[in-house]
């Protein structure tokens, strides 16, 4: 069962955008890693050492790429969630505004703050 989550889109969206920027930096570092790998491949002449360097660098890139994919998935979820929270809250607000004037709204329950104007609905005298 999912637990309820409280989040403010005004905080979640900028935080996610910052994460997206950092994710871009991470991808830049992965590209730089592949550039270094290519330079080392050209510089190292020993077949055993060259192969070990290539294998290690490729493994590092593979793990870094997997991290990038996971981070991007999390950032996508955060942004989608922020947008859903925002639109859902707005929908709820609009629904409340539509029913406010109707007999099923807050005013119909006597909870409009005007107890003296609605003596038949609520009495301010509890004695």
PDB file of N, CA and C in Angstrom, residues 11-26 75 79:
ATOM      1  N   UNK A  11       9.021  23.703  -4.268  1.00  0.00           N
ATOM      2  CA  UNK A  11      10.331  23.222  -3.826  1.00  0.00           C
ATOM      3  C   UNK A  11      10.800  22.079  -4.723  1.00  0.00           C
ATOM      4  N   UNK A  12       9.892  21.183  -5.051  1.00  0.00           N
ATOM      5  CA  UNK A  12      10.238  19.975  -5.799  1.00  0.00           C
ATOM      6  C   UNK A  12      10.725  20.291  -7.217  1.00  0.00           C
ATOM      7  N   UNK A  13      10.071  21.211  -7.901  1.00  0.00           N
ATOM      8  CA  UNK A  13      10.445  21.511  -9.289  1.00  0.00           C
ATOM      9  C   UNK A  13      11.842  22.133  -9.371  1.00  0.00           C
ATOM     10  N   UNK A  14      12.168  23.187  -8.598  1.00  0.00           N
ATOM     11  CA  UNK A  14      13.535  23.722  -8.685  1.00  0.00           C
ATOM     12  C   UNK A  14      14.607  22.711  -8.261  1.00  0.00           C
ATOM     13  N   UNK A  15      14.293  21.904  -7.267  1.00  0.00           N
ATOM     14  CA  UNK A  15      15.248  20.884  -6.828  1.00  0.00           C
ATOM     15  C   UNK A  15      15.508  19.883  -7.946  1.00  0.00           C
ATOM     16  N   UNK A  16      14.450  19.482  -8.626  1.00  0.00           N
ATOM     17  CA  UNK A  16      14.594  18.536  -9.731  1.00  0.00           C
ATOM     18  C   UNK A  16      15.381  19.160 -10.874  1.00  0.00           C
ATOM     19  N   UNK A  17      15.112  20.428 -11.175  1.00  0.00           N
ATOM     20  CA  UNK A  17      15.856  21.106 -12.248  1.00  0.00           C
ATOM     21  C   UNK A  17      17.342  21.185 -11.911  1.00  0.00           C
ATOM     22  N   UNK A  18      17.657  21.421 -10.637  1.00  0.00           N
ATOM     23  CA  UNK A  18      19.063  21.429 -10.226  1.00  0.00           C
ATOM     24  C   UNK A  18      19.670  20.044 -10.426  1.00  0.00           C
ATOM     25  N   UNK A  19      18.913  19.007 -10.071  1.00  0.00           N
ATOM     26  CA  UNK A  19      19.375  17.636 -10.282  1.00  0.00           C
ATOM     27  C   UNK A  19      19.601  17.328 -11.754  1.00  0.00           C
ATOM     28  N   UNK A  20      18.738  17.861 -12.612  1.00  0.00           N
ATOM     29  CA  UNK A  20      18.898  17.653 -14.058  1.00  0.00           C
ATOM     30  C   UNK A  20      20.201  18.292 -14.533  1.00  0.00           C
ATOM     31  N   UNK A  21      20.512  19.477 -13.999  1.00  0.00           N
ATOM     32  CA  UNK A  21      21.781  20.120 -14.352  1.00  0.00           C
ATOM     33  C   UNK A  21      22.977  19.293 -13.908  1.00  0.00           C
ATOM     34  N   UNK A  22      22.901  18.764 -12.696  1.00  0.00           N
ATOM     35  CA  UNK A  22      23.986  17.915 -12.198  1.00  0.00           C
ATOM     36  C   UNK A  22      24.090  16.625 -13.000  1.00  0.00           C
ATOM     37  N   UNK A  23      22.953  16.116 -13.438  1.00  0.00           N
ATOM     38  CA  UNK A  23      22.947  14.919 -14.281  1.00  0.00           C
ATOM     39  C   UNK A  23      23.672  15.209 -15.593  1.00  0.00           C
ATOM     40  N   UNK A  24      23.461  16.396 -16.131  1.00  0.00           N
ATOM     41  CA  UNK A  24      24.175  16.797 -17.348  1.00  0.00           C
ATOM     42  C   UNK A  24      25.678  16.834 -17.123  1.00  0.00           C
ATOM     43  N   UNK A  25      26.098  17.333 -15.958  1.00  0.00           N
ATOM     44  CA  UNK A  25      27.530  17.326 -15.623  1.00  0.00           C
ATOM     45  C   UNK A  25      28.065  15.902 -15.587  1.00  0.00           C
ATOM     46  N   UNK A  26      27.299  15.004 -14.969  1.00  0.00           N
ATOM     47  CA  UNK A  26      27.706  13.599 -14.867  1.00  0.00           C
ATOM     48  C   UNK A  26      27.912  13.002 -16.263  1.00  0.00           C
ATOM     49  N   UNK A  75      14.837  11.528 -11.511  1.00  0.00           N
ATOM     50  CA  UNK A  75      14.509  12.921 -11.825  1.00  0.00           C
ATOM     51  C   UNK A  75      13.198  13.022 -12.598  1.00  0.00           C
ATOM     52  N   UNK A  79       9.900  15.086 -11.288  1.00  0.00           N
ATOM     53  CA  UNK A  79       9.255  16.153 -12.062  1.00  0.00           C
ATOM     54  C   UNK A  79       7.804  15.800 -12.351  1.00  0.00           C
TER      55      UNK A  79
END
